[in-house]
mmCIF file with all atom_site columns, C-alpha atoms in Angstrom:
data_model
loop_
_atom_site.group_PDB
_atom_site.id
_atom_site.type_symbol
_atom_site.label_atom_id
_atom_site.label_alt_id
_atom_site.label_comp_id
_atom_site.label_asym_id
_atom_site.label_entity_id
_atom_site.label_seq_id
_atom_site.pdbx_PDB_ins_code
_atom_site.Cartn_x
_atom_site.Cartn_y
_atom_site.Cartn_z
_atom_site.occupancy
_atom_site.B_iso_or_equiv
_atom_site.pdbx_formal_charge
_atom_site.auth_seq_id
_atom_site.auth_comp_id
_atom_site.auth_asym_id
_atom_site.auth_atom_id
_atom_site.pdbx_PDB_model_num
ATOM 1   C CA . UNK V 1 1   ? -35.269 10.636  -22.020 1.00 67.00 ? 1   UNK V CA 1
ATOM 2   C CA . UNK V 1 2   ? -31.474 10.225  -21.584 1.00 90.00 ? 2   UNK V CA 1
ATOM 3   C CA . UNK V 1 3   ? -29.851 7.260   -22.644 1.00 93.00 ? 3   UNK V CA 1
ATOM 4   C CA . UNK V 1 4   ? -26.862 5.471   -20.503 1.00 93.00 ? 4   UNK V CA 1
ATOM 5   C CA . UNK V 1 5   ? -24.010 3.411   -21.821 1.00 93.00 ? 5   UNK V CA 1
ATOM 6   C CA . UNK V 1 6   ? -21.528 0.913   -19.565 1.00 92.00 ? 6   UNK V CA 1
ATOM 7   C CA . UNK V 1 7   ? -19.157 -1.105  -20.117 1.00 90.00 ? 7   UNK V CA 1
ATOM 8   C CA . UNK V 1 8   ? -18.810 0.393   -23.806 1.00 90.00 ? 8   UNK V CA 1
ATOM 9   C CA . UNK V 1 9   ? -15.921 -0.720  -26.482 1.00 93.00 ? 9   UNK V CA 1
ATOM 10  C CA . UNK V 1 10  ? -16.306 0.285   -30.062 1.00 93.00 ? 10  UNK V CA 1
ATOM 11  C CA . UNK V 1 11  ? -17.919 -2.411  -30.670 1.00 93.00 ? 11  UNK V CA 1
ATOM 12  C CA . UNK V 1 12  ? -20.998 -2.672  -28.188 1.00 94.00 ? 12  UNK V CA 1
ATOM 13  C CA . UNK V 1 13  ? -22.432 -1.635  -24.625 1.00 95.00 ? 13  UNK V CA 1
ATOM 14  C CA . UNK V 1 14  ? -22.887 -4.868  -21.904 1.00 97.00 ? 14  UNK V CA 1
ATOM 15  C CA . UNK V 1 15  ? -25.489 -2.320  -20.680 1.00 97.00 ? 15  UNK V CA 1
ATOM 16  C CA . UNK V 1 16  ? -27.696 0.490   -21.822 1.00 97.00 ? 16  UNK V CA 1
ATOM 17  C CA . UNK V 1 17  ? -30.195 2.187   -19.923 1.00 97.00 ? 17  UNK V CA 1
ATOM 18  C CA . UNK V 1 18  ? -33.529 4.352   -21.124 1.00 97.00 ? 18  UNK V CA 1
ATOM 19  C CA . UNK V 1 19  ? -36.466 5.331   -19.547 1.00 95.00 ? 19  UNK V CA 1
ATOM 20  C CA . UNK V 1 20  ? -36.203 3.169   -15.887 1.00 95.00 ? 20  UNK V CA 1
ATOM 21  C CA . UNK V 1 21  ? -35.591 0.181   -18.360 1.00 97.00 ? 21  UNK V CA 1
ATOM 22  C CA . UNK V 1 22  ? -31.815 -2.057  -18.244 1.00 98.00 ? 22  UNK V CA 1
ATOM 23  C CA . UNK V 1 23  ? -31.289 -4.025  -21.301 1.00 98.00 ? 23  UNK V CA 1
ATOM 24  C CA . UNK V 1 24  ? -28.355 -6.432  -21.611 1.00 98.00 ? 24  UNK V CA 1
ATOM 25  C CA . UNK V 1 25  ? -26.177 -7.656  -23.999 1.00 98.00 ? 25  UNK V CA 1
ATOM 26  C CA . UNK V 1 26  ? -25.906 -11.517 -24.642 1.00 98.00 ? 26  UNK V CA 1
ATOM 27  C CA . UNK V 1 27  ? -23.997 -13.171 -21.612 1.00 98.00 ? 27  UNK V CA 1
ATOM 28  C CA . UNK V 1 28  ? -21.717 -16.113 -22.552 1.00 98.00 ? 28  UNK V CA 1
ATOM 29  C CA . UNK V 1 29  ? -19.896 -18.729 -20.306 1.00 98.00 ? 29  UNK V CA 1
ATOM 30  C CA . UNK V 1 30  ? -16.467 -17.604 -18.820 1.00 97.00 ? 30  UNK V CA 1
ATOM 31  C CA . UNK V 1 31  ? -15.483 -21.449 -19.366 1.00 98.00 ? 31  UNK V CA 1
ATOM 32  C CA . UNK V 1 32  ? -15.743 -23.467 -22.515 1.00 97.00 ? 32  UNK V CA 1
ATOM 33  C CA . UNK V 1 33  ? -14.823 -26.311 -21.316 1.00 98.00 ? 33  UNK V CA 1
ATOM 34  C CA . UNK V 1 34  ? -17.711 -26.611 -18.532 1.00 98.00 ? 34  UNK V CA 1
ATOM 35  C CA . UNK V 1 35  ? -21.288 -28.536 -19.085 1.00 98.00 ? 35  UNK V CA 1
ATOM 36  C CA . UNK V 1 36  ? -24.352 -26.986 -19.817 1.00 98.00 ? 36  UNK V CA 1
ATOM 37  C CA . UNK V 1 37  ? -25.153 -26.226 -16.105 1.00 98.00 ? 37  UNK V CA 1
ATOM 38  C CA . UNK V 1 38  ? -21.887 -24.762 -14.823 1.00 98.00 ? 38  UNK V CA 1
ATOM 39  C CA . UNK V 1 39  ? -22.110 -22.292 -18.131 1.00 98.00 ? 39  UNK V CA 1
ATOM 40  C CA . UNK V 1 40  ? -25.216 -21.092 -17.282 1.00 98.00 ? 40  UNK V CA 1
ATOM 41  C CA . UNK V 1 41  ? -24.229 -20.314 -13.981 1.00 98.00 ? 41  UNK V CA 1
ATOM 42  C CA . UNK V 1 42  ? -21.825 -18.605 -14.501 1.00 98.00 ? 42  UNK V CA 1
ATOM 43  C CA . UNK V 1 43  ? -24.064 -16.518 -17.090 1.00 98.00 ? 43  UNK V CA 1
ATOM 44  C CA . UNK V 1 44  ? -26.222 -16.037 -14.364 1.00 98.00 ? 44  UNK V CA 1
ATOM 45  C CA . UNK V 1 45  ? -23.771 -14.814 -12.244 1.00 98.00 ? 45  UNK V CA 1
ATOM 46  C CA . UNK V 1 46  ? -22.174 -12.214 -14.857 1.00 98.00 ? 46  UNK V CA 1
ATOM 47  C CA . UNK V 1 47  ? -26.379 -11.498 -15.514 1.00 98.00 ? 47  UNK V CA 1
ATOM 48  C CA . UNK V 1 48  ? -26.819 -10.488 -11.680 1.00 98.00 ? 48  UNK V CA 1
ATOM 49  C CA . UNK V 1 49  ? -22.948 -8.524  -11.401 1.00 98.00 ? 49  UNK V CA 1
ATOM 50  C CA . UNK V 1 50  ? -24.427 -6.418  -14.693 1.00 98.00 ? 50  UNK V CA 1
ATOM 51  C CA . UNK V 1 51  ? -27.644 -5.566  -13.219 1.00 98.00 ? 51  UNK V CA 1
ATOM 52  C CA . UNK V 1 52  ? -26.365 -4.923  -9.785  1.00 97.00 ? 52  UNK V CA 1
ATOM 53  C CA . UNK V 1 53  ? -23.797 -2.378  -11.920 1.00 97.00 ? 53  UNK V CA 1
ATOM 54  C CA . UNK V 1 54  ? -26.835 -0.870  -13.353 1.00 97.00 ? 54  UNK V CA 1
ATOM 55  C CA . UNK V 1 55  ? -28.894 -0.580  -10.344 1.00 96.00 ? 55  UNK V CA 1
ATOM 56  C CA . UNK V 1 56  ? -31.459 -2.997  -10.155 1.00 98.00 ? 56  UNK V CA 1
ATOM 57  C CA . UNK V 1 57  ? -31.293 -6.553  -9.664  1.00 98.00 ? 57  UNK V CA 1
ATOM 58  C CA . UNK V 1 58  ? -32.816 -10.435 -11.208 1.00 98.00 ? 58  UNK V CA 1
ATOM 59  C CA . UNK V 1 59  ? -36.272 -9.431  -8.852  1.00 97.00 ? 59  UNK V CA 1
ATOM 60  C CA . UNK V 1 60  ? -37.040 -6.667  -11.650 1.00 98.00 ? 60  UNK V CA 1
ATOM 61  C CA . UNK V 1 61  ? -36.606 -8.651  -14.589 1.00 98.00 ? 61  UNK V CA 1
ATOM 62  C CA . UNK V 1 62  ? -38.885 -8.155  -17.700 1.00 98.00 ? 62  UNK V CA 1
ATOM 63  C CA . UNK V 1 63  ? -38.295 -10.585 -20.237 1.00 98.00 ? 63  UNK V CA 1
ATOM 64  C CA . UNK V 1 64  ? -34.817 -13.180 -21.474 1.00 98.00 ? 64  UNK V CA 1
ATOM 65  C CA . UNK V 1 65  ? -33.492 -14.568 -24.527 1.00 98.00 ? 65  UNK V CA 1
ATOM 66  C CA . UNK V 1 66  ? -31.975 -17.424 -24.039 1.00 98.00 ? 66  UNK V CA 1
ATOM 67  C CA . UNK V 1 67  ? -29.706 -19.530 -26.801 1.00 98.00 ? 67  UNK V CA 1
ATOM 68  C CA . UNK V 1 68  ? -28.474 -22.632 -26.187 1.00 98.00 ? 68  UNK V CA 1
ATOM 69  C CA . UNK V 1 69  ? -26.287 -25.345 -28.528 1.00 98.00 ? 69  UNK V CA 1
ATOM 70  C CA . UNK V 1 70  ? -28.314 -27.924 -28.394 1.00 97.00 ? 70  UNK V CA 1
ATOM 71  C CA . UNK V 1 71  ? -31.580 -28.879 -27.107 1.00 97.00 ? 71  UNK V CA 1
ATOM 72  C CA . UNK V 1 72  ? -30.282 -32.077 -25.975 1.00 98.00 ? 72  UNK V CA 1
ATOM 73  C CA . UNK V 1 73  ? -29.230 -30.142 -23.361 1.00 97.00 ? 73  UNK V CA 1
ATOM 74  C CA . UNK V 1 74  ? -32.096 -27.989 -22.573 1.00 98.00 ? 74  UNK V CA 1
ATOM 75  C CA . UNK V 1 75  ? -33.101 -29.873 -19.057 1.00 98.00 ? 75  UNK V CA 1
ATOM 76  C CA . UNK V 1 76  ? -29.792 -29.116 -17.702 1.00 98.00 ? 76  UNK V CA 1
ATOM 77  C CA . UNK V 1 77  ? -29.714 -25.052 -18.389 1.00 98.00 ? 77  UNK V CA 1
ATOM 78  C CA . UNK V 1 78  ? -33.762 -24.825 -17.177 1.00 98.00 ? 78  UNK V CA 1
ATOM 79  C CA . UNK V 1 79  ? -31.873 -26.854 -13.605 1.00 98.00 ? 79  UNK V CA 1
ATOM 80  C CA . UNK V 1 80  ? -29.925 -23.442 -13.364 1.00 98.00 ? 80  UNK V CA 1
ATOM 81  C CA . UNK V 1 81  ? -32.129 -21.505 -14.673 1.00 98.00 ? 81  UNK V CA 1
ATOM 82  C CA . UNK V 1 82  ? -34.945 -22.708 -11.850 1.00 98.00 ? 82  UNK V CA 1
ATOM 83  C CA . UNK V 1 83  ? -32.384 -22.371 -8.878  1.00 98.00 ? 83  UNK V CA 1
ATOM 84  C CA . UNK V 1 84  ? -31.825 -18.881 -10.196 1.00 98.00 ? 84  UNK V CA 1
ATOM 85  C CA . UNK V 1 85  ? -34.936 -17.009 -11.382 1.00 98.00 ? 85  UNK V CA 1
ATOM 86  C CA . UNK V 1 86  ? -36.356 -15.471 -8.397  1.00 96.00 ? 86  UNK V CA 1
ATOM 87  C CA . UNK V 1 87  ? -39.665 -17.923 -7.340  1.00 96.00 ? 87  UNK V CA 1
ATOM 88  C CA . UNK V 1 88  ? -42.769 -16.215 -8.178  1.00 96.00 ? 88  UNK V CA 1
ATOM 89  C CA . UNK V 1 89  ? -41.198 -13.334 -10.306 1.00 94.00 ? 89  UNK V CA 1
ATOM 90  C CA . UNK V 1 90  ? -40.056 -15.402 -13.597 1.00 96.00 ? 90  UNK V CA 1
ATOM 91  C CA . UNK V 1 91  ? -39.891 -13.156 -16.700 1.00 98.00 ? 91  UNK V CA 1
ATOM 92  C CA . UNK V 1 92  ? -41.782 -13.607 -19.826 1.00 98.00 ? 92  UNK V CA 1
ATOM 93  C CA . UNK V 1 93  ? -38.438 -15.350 -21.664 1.00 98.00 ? 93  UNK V CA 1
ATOM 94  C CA . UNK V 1 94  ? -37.852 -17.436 -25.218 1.00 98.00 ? 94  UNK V CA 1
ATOM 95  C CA . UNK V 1 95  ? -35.203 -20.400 -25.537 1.00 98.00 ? 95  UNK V CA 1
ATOM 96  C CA . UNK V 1 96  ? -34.199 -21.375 -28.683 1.00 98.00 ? 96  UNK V CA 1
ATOM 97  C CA . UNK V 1 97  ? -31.524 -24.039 -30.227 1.00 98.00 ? 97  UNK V CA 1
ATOM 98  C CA . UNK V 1 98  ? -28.553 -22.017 -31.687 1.00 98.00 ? 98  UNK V CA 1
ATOM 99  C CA . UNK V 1 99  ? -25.079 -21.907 -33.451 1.00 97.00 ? 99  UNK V CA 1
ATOM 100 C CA . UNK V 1 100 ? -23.443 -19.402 -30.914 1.00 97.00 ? 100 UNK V CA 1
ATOM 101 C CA . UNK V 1 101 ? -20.294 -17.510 -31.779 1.00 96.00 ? 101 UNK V CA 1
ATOM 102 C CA . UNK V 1 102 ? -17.672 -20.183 -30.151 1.00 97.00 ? 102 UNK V CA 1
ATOM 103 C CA . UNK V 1 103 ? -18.322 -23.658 -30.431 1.00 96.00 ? 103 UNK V CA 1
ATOM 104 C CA . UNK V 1 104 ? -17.699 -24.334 -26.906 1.00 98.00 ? 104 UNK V CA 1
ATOM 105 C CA . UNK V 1 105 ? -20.271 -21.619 -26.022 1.00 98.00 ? 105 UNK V CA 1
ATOM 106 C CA . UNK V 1 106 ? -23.150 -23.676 -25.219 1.00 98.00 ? 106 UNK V CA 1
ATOM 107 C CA . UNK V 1 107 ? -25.666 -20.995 -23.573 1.00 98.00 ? 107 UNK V CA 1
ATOM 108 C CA . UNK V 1 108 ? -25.660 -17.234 -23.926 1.00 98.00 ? 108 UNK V CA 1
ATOM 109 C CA . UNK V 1 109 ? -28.422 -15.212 -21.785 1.00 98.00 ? 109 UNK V CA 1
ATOM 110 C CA . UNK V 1 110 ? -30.367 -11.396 -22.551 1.00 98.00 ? 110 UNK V CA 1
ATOM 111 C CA . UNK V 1 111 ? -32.211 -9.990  -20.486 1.00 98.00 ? 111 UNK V CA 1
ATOM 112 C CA . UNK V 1 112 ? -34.374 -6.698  -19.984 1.00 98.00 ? 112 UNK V CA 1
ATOM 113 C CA . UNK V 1 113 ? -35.060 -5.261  -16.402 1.00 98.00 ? 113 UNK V CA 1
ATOM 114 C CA . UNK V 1 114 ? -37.189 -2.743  -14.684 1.00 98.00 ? 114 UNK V CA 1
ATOM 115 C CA . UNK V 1 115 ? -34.837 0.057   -12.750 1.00 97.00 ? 115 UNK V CA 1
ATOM 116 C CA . UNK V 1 116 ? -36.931 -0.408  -8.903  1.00 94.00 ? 116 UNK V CA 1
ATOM 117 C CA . UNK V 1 117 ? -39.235 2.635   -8.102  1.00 86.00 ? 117 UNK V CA 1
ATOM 118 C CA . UNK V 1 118 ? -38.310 5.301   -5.663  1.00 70.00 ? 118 UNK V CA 1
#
């Protein structure tokens, strides 16, 4: 069972790949200053450029871990969330309130995806 690394510093991998599985590192907001929704688009969209890079895509996803700032906000990441998931294929997933690492982060997104058959 080999084991894949991209996107490597010293400090961590974006993506590692074992065994036909793609696990991903925690995706935060390129902007600080947007709203809840905007961030988690654009975590989204750094979420489907990552798996794309590793060869599969959001229709193979397994599970997510999602963290957000506040849960006052919830409504407004699950809008973006539900325009994104792919309808009938939703991964088992976990939201949770959170202090994330930048206090203008207010979302950060893992997920774990199948590599397609064949």
């Amino acid at each position: 069972m080999s084991l894949t690394l991209h996107d490597s510093n010293a400090r961590m991998s974006q993506i590692a790949i074992h065994n036909g599985t793609v696990y991903l590192a925690g995706q935060v907001p390129s902007d600080g200053s947007a709203g809840m929704k905007t961030q988690t688009e654009q975590v989204l969209a750094r979420i489907d450029h990552l798996l794309e890079q590793a060869g599969t895509s959001k229709d193979q996803l397994i599970s997510a871990q999602i963290w957000v700032n506040s849960m006052a906000e919830f409504a407004e990441m699950n809008e973006a969330w539900d325009a994104w998931v792919t309808p009938g294929r939703p991964p088992v997933r976990a939201a949770v309130e959170a202090q994330l690492a930048k206090p203008e982060w207010k979302v950060e997104i893992m997920v774990v995806a199948a590599l397609p058959e064949g």
